[in-house]
XYZ file of C-alpha atoms in Angstrom:
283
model
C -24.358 -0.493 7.326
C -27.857 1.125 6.350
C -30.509 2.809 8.575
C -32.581 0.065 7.978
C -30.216 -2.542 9.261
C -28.911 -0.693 12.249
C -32.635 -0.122 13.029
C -33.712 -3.995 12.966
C -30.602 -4.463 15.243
C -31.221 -2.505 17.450
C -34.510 -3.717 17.889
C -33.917 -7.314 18.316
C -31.254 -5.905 21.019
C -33.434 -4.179 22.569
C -35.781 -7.177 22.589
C -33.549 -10.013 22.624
C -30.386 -8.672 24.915
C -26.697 -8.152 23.818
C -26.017 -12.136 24.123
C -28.812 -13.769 22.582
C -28.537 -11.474 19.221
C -24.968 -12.598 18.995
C -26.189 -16.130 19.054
C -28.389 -14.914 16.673
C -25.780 -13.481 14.105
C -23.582 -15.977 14.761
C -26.146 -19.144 13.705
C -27.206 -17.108 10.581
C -23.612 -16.485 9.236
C -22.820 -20.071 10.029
C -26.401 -21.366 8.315
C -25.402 -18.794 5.424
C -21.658 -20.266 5.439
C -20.584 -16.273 5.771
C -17.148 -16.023 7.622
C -17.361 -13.005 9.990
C -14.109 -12.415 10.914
C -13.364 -12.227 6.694
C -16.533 -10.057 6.628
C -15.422 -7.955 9.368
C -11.906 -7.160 8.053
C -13.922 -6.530 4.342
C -15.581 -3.749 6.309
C -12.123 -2.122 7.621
C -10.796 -2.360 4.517
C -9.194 -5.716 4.501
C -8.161 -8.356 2.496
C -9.682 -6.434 -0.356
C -7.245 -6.972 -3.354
C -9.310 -7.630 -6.162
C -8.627 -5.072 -8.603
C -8.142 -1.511 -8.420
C -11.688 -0.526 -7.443
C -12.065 -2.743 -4.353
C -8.952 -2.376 -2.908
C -9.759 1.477 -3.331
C -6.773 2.597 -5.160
C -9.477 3.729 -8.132
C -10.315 6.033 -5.263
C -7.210 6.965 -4.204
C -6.121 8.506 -7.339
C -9.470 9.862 -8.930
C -10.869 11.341 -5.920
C -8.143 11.684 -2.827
C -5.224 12.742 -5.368
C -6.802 14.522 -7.764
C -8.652 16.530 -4.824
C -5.068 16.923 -3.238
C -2.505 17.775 -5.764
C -4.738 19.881 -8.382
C -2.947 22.698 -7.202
C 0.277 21.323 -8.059
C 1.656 22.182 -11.641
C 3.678 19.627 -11.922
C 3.700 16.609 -9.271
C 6.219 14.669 -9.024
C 5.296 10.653 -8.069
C 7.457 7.410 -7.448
C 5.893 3.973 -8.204
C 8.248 1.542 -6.441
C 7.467 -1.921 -7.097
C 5.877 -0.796 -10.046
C 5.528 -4.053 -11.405
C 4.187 -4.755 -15.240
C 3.104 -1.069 -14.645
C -0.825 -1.070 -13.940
C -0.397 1.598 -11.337
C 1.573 3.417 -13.173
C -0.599 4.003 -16.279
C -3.390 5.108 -13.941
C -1.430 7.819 -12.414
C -0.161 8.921 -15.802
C -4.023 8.473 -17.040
C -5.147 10.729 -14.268
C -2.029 13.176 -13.847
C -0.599 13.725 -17.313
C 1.406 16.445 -16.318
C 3.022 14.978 -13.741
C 6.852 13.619 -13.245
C 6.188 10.167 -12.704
C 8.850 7.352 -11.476
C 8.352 3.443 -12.020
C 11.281 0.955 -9.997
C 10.639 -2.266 -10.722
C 13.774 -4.623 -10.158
C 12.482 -7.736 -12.135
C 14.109 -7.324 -15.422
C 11.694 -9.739 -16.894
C 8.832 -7.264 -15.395
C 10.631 -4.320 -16.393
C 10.079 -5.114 -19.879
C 6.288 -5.628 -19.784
C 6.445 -2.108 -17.763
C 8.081 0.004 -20.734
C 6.095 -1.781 -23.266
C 2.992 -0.751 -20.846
C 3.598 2.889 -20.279
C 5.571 4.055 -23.081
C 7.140 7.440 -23.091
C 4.369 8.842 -19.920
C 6.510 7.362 -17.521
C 10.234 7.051 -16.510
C 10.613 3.034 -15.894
C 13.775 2.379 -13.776
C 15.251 -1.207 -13.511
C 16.033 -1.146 -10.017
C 14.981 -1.614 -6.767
C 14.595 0.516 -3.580
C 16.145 0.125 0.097
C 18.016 1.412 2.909
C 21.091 0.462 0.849
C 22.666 0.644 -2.017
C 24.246 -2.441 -3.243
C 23.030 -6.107 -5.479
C 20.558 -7.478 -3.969
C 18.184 -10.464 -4.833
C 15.026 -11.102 -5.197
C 12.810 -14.368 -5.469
C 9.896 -15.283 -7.984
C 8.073 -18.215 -9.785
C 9.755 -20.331 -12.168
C 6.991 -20.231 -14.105
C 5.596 -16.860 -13.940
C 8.744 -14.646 -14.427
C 6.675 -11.238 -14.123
C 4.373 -12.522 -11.077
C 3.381 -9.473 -8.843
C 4.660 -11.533 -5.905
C 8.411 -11.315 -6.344
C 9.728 -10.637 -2.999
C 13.175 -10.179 -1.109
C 11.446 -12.693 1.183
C 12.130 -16.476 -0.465
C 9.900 -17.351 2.592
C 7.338 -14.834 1.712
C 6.845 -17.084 -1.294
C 7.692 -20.645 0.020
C 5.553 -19.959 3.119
C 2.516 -17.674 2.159
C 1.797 -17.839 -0.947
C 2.955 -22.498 -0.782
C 5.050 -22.214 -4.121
C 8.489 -24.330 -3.621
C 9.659 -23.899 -7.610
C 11.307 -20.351 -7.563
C 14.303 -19.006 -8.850
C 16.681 -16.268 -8.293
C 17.641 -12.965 -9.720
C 20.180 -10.210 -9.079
C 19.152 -6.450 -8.831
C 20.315 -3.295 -8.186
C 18.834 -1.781 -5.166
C 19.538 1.634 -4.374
C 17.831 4.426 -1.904
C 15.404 7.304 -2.650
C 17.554 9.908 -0.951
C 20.168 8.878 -3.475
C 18.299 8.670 -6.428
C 17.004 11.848 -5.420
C 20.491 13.278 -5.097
C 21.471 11.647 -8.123
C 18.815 13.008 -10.563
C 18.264 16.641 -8.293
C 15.085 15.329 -7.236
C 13.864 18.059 -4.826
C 10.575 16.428 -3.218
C 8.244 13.745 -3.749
C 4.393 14.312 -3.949
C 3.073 11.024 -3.664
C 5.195 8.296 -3.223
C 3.523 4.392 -3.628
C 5.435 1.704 -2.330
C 4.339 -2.183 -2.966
C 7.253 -4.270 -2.019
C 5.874 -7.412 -0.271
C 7.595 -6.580 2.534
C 10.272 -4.770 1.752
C 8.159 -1.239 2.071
C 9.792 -0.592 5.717
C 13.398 -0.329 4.342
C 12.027 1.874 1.509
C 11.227 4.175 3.731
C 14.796 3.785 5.676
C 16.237 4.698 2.609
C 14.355 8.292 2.781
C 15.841 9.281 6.410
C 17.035 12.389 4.861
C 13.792 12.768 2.542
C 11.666 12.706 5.212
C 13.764 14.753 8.074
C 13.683 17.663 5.552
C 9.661 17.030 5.138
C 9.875 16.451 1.211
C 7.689 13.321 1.227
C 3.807 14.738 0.850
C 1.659 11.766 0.925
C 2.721 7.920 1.421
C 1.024 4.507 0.795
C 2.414 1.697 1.874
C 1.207 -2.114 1.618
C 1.414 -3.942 5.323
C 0.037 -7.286 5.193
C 1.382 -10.850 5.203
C 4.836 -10.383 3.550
C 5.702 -8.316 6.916
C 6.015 -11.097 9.101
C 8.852 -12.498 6.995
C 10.479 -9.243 6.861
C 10.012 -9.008 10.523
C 8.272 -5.406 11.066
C 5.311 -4.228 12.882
C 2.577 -1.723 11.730
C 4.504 -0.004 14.947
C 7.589 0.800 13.203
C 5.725 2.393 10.356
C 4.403 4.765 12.558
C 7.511 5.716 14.607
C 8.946 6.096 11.524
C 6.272 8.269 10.298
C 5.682 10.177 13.499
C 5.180 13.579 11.304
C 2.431 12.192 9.333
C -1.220 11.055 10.055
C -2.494 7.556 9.141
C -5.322 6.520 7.121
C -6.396 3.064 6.294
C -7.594 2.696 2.345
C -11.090 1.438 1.994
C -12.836 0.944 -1.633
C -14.628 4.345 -1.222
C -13.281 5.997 1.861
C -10.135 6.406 4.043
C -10.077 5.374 7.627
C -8.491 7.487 10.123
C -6.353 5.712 12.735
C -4.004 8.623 13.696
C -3.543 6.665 16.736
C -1.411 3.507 17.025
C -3.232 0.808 18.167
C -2.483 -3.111 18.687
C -5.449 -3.714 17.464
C -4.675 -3.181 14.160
C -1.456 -5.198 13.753
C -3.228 -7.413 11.390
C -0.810 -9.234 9.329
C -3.255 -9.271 6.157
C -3.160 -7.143 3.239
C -4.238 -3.987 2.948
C -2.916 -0.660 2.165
C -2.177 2.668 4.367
C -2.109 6.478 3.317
C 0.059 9.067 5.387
C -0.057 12.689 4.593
C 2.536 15.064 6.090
C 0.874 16.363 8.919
C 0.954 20.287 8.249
C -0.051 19.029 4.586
C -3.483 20.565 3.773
C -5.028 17.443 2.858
C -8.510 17.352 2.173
C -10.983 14.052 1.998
C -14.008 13.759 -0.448
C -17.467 14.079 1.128
């Protein structure tokens, strides 16, 4: 909000009372047809998928990461629900050195993601869990590759209204065995987009994350969680060593604290850094 608006606030406040500029806000957003519960999430960061540079990611990895794991010779970074692999070229764009990971469990959207990234990124067809087993996993009959695919059939039926889906079978397996498997010894950054599968991701890293080897974290949390059935509660007992930051389209929010009032079932997108990580924000 800028000095200039905060000022003329104030003022009519100060003129007006607390009740009567309420009235006032609220008969100007409804004469301007502005919705201000959609404009207040906006401002925490909210509902703001657009593309990269609204949702903040852009951000994330040119000015948080880069600021973060400079140091770092070689980081190493998992992608999991990497889908068609947008994400994934932009960390191999901005960390070229780094050991980077795609899962995506979609073998139709596997494809597109090799054909994407080439040779700057190691594409895995499978998926990740607290298991390791076939699994399935739901998407449109008509858009094979859709970025909605979801463990969730009702996460598709239900949200997003679309009844014509089919089936396909994957092989999910965990990060603490893949990183067993392939002598993994940390993870840097780890990005998980799952719709809402991200909680049992981060099951799958109990041993990962008891021996602090996880760095920095971001997790989606939005609608696909209340078909999976977890709270933004159980990401933070689970995460109990790291701080919390909500991702904005230029900043991140702190909310080290859990609170209830931010178990908003809409989408947006969390950081957590290890807290004895030196992590430092841009100014």
């Amino acid at each position: 909000m800028s000095k200039l608006v905060q000022y003329t606030l104030s003022s009519i406040t100060k003129i007006a009372g607390q009740k009567r500029t309420k009235n006032l806000i609220s008969a100007l957003a409804q004469s301007a047809k502005i919705d201000l519960l959609l404009l207040a999430y906006n401002n925490r960061g909210i509902l703001k998928y657009e593309n990269s540079m609204v949702s903040g990611e852009h951000y994330l990895l040119s000015k948080i990461l880069k600021k973060n794991l400079i140091d770092i010779r070689q980081p190493i970074i998992f992608d999991v629900g990497a889908n068609v692999g947008n994400y994934s070229l932009l960390l191999s764009q901005e960390f070229p050195q780094a050991q980077i990971y795609a899962f995506e469990p979609n073998e139709n959207t596997y494809q597109q993601l090799t054909a994407k990234v080439g040779h700057a990124v190691q594409c895995i067809n499978a998926g990740m869990g607290s298991e390791d087993k076939l699994d399935k996993i739901y998407t449109y009959a008509d858009n094979l590759i859709a970025g909605h695919a979801s463990t969730y059939e009702d996460a598709l039926s239900t949200f997003h209204k679309k009844g014509d889906l089919v089936e396909l079978e994957f092989q999910m397996t965990t990060l603490d065995l893949f990183c067993e498997q392939e002598a993994i010894p940390h993870i840097d950054f780890l990005k998980i987009d799952t719709e809402g599968h991200e909680f049992e991701v981060l099951k799958g890293a109990e041993k990962l994350l008891a021996e602090e080897k996880i760095k920095i974290i971001q997790f989606e949390f939005g609608e696909c969680d209340v078909f999976s059935r977890v709270f933004l509660k159980d990401f933070y007992a689970k995460l109990a060593e790291f701080n919390i930051y909500r991702l904005d389209s230029n900043r991140l929010i702190p909310l080290f604290e859990y609170s209830l009032n931010n178990e908003i079932f809409h989408y947006q997108n969390f950081i957590a850094v290890k807290k004895d990580f030196p992590f430092q924000t841009v100014d």
